[in-house]
Amino acid sequence: MAVALVARLLASVSVSGPRGILRCNVTPSLEKCFSKYFSSDSCPKRPLPSYLAFLNKQRDHYKKKYPELNNQQLMKEIGRIWRELPEPEKQHYEAIAKSEWDRYKEQMAKYKSELNPAEEATLKQEKRIRRQIRKEARIKKELTAFGKPKKCRSSFNIFVSEHFQEVKGTSNKEKFHALCEEWKNLPSSQKQVYSQLAEDDKIRYENEMRSWEQQMKARITSCLQNREGPTKQERRM
């Protein structure tokens, strides 16, 4: 399993430079996460799977029931409750999800039939972007499983992470735009504090990356020396 995972990661990391340093091609940023990728606002929205429908309906209930849990712990607890949910209750949410999915497919077919050639090309481009985003997310998750250090943050990233919860706004997008404006108007003396934090984080990242790259190169070399490549079964994983 580990060998197959290393083999898949070889497509997303490259060895370059005089020292043969590993470089990952996935470079998502905080600004990218909040960007508006898609122009087809009238396109039918994909329905939520059964678990997410359950989560949205029960989140507030369990948040009040377990006030001592932080958000991450709460999500784990709700996930456990969902896994242990009696089958009749789970089937209720699955039936709702199936009904929503059938309705979505009908709406999508009607939507596509009304597109002109330019709109159809735009929709295809948006699908390609979505696939690329999902691919980068999978690669990032796999690299994290191999202990890849967290990428260093910019001064603006650090500012956003510190103030995101307290800023006013009804949606993440509104909060982000509000912080963008606040950052633009922030005095240089205060920005300098975040610049120093970013510089410290960059040093941390470079030190951790050097150690991680050496470990990854040794692991890849060992895999390549011990076998020619992953088996057919592993390639399917």
JSON list of N, CA, C and O in Angstrom, two decimals, residues 154-156 158-159 162-163 183 186 190-199:
[
{"chain": "A", "resi": 154, "resn": "SER", "atom": "N", "xyz": [1.77, 33.56, 4.10]},
{"chain": "A", "resi": 154, "resn": "SER", "atom": "CA", "xyz": [2.13, 34.96, 3.88]},
{"chain": "A", "resi": 154, "resn": "SER", "atom": "C", "xyz": [1.63, 35.79, 5.06]},
{"chain": "A", "resi": 154, "resn": "SER", "atom": "O", "xyz": [0.84, 35.32, 5.89]},
{"chain": "A", "resi": 155, "resn": "SER", "atom": "N", "xyz": [2.06, 37.04, 5.12]},
{"chain": "A", "resi": 155, "resn": "SER", "atom": "CA", "xyz": [1.61, 37.93, 6.20]},
{"chain": "A", "resi": 155, "resn": "SER", "atom": "C", "xyz": [0.10, 38.11, 6.14]},
{"chain": "A", "resi": 155, "resn": "SER", "atom": "O", "xyz": [-0.58, 38.14, 7.17]},
{"chain": "A", "resi": 156, "resn": "PHE", "atom": "N", "xyz": [-0.45, 38.19, 4.92]},
{"chain": "A", "resi": 156, "resn": "PHE", "atom": "CA", "xyz": [-1.90, 38.34, 4.77]},
{"chain": "A", "resi": 156, "resn": "PHE", "atom": "C", "xyz": [-2.62, 37.08, 5.24]},
{"chain": "A", "resi": 156, "resn": "PHE", "atom": "O", "xyz": [-3.66, 37.16, 5.92]},
{"chain": "A", "resi": 158, "resn": "ILE", "atom": "N", "xyz": [-1.70, 34.98, 7.54]},
{"chain": "A", "resi": 158, "resn": "ILE", "atom": "CA", "xyz": [-1.66, 34.96, 9.01]},
{"chain": "A", "resi": 158, "resn": "ILE", "atom": "C", "xyz": [-2.69, 35.93, 9.58]},
{"chain": "A", "resi": 158, "resn": "ILE", "atom": "O", "xyz": [-3.40, 35.63, 10.54]},
{"chain": "A", "resi": 159, "resn": "PHE", "atom": "N", "xyz": [-2.78, 37.12, 8.98]},
{"chain": "A", "resi": 159, "resn": "PHE", "atom": "CA", "xyz": [-3.75, 38.11, 9.42]},
{"chain": "A", "resi": 159, "resn": "PHE", "atom": "C", "xyz": [-5.17, 37.57, 9.30]},
{"chain": "A", "resi": 159, "resn": "PHE", "atom": "O", "xyz": [-5.98, 37.71, 10.24]},
{"chain": "A", "resi": 162, "resn": "GLU", "atom": "N", "xyz": [-6.01, 34.85, 11.94]},
{"chain": "A", "resi": 162, "resn": "GLU", "atom": "CA", "xyz": [-6.16, 35.38, 13.30]},
{"chain": "A", "resi": 162, "resn": "GLU", "atom": "C", "xyz": [-7.49, 36.09, 13.51]},
{"chain": "A", "resi": 162, "resn": "GLU", "atom": "O", "xyz": [-8.03, 36.10, 14.61]},
{"chain": "A", "resi": 163, "resn": "HIS", "atom": "N", "xyz": [-8.02, 36.69, 12.44]},
{"chain": "A", "resi": 163, "resn": "HIS", "atom": "CA", "xyz": [-9.21, 37.54, 12.61]},
{"chain": "A", "resi": 163, "resn": "HIS", "atom": "C", "xyz": [-10.47, 36.99, 11.94]},
{"chain": "A", "resi": 163, "resn": "HIS", "atom": "O", "xyz": [-11.52, 37.64, 12.01]},
{"chain": "A", "resi": 183, "resn": "TRP", "atom": "N", "xyz": [-7.24, 44.75, 5.68]},
{"chain": "A", "resi": 183, "resn": "TRP", "atom": "CA", "xyz": [-5.81, 44.60, 5.44]},
{"chain": "A", "resi": 183, "resn": "TRP", "atom": "C", "xyz": [-5.26, 45.77, 4.63]},
{"chain": "A", "resi": 183, "resn": "TRP", "atom": "O", "xyz": [-4.16, 46.28, 4.91]},
{"chain": "A", "resi": 186, "resn": "LEU", "atom": "N", "xyz": [-4.75, 48.71, 6.88]},
{"chain": "A", "resi": 186, "resn": "LEU", "atom": "CA", "xyz": [-3.96, 48.48, 8.09]},
{"chain": "A", "resi": 186, "resn": "LEU", "atom": "C", "xyz": [-2.67, 49.30, 8.03]},
{"chain": "A", "resi": 186, "resn": "LEU", "atom": "O", "xyz": [-1.98, 49.32, 7.01]},
{"chain": "A", "resi": 190, "resn": "GLN", "atom": "N", "xyz": [1.61, 47.93, 11.79]},
{"chain": "A", "resi": 190, "resn": "GLN", "atom": "CA", "xyz": [0.92, 46.70, 12.17]},
{"chain": "A", "resi": 190, "resn": "GLN", "atom": "C", "xyz": [1.16, 45.59, 11.15]},
{"chain": "A", "resi": 190, "resn": "GLN", "atom": "O", "xyz": [1.27, 44.41, 11.51]},
{"chain": "A", "resi": 191, "resn": "LYS", "atom": "N", "xyz": [1.24, 45.97, 9.87]},
{"chain": "A", "resi": 191, "resn": "LYS", "atom": "CA", "xyz": [1.55, 44.96, 8.85]},
{"chain": "A", "resi": 191, "resn": "LYS", "atom": "C", "xyz": [2.93, 44.36, 9.07]},
{"chain": "A", "resi": 191, "resn": "LYS", "atom": "O", "xyz": [3.17, 43.19, 8.77]},
{"chain": "A", "resi": 192, "resn": "GLN", "atom": "N", "xyz": [3.85, 45.17, 9.59]},
{"chain": "A", "resi": 192, "resn": "GLN", "atom": "CA", "xyz": [5.21, 44.71, 9.81]},
{"chain": "A", "resi": 192, "resn": "GLN", "atom": "C", "xyz": [5.24, 43.55, 10.80]},
{"chain": "A", "resi": 192, "resn": "GLN", "atom": "O", "xyz": [6.07, 42.63, 10.69]},
{"chain": "A", "resi": 193, "resn": "VAL", "atom": "N", "xyz": [4.32, 43.57, 11.78]},
{"chain": "A", "resi": 193, "resn": "VAL", "atom": "CA", "xyz": [4.24, 42.47, 12.75]},
{"chain": "A", "resi": 193, "resn": "VAL", "atom": "C", "xyz": [3.94, 41.15, 12.04]},
{"chain": "A", "resi": 193, "resn": "VAL", "atom": "O", "xyz": [4.57, 40.12, 12.29]},
{"chain": "A", "resi": 194, "resn": "TYR", "atom": "N", "xyz": [2.98, 41.19, 11.13]},
{"chain": "A", "resi": 194, "resn": "TYR", "atom": "CA", "xyz": [2.61, 39.99, 10.38]},
{"chain": "A", "resi": 194, "resn": "TYR", "atom": "C", "xyz": [3.70, 39.60, 9.38]},
{"chain": "A", "resi": 194, "resn": "TYR", "atom": "O", "xyz": [3.89, 38.41, 9.10]},
{"chain": "A", "resi": 195, "resn": "SER", "atom": "N", "xyz": [4.41, 40.59, 8.86]},
{"chain": "A", "resi": 195, "resn": "SER", "atom": "CA", "xyz": [5.51, 40.29, 7.96]},
{"chain": "A", "resi": 195, "resn": "SER", "atom": "C", "xyz": [6.61, 39.52, 8.68]},
{"chain": "A", "resi": 195, "resn": "SER", "atom": "O", "xyz": [7.21, 38.59, 8.13]},
{"chain": "A", "resi": 196, "resn": "GLN", "atom": "N", "xyz": [6.87, 39.89, 9.93]},
{"chain": "A", "resi": 196, "resn": "GLN", "atom": "CA", "xyz": [7.89, 39.19, 10.72]},
{"chain": "A", "resi": 196, "resn": "GLN", "atom": "C", "xyz": [7.43, 37.76, 11.05]},
{"chain": "A", "resi": 196, "resn": "GLN", "atom": "O", "xyz": [8.23, 36.82, 10.99]},
{"chain": "A", "resi": 197, "resn": "LEU", "atom": "N", "xyz": [6.14, 37.62, 11.37]},
{"chain": "A", "resi": 197, "resn": "LEU", "atom": "CA", "xyz": [5.60, 36.29, 11.63]},
{"chain": "A", "resi": 197, "resn": "LEU", "atom": "C", "xyz": [5.71, 35.41, 10.38]},
{"chain": "A", "resi": 197, "resn": "LEU", "atom": "O", "xyz": [6.03, 34.21, 10.48]},
{"chain": "A", "resi": 198, "resn": "ALA", "atom": "N", "xyz": [5.46, 36.00, 9.22]},
{"chain": "A", "resi": 198, "resn": "ALA", "atom": "CA", "xyz": [5.56, 35.26, 7.97]},
{"chain": "A", "resi": 198, "resn": "ALA", "atom": "C", "xyz": [6.99, 34.85, 7.69]},
{"chain": "A", "resi": 198, "resn": "ALA", "atom": "O", "xyz": [7.26, 33.74, 7.21]},
{"chain": "A", "resi": 199, "resn": "GLU", "atom": "N", "xyz": [7.94, 35.73, 7.99]},
{"chain": "A", "resi": 199, "resn": "GLU", "atom": "CA", "xyz": [9.35, 35.42, 7.79]},
{"chain": "A", "resi": 199, "resn": "GLU", "atom": "C", "xyz": [9.79, 34.28, 8.70]},
{"chain": "A", "resi": 199, "resn": "GLU", "atom": "O", "xyz": [10.53, 33.37, 8.28]}
]
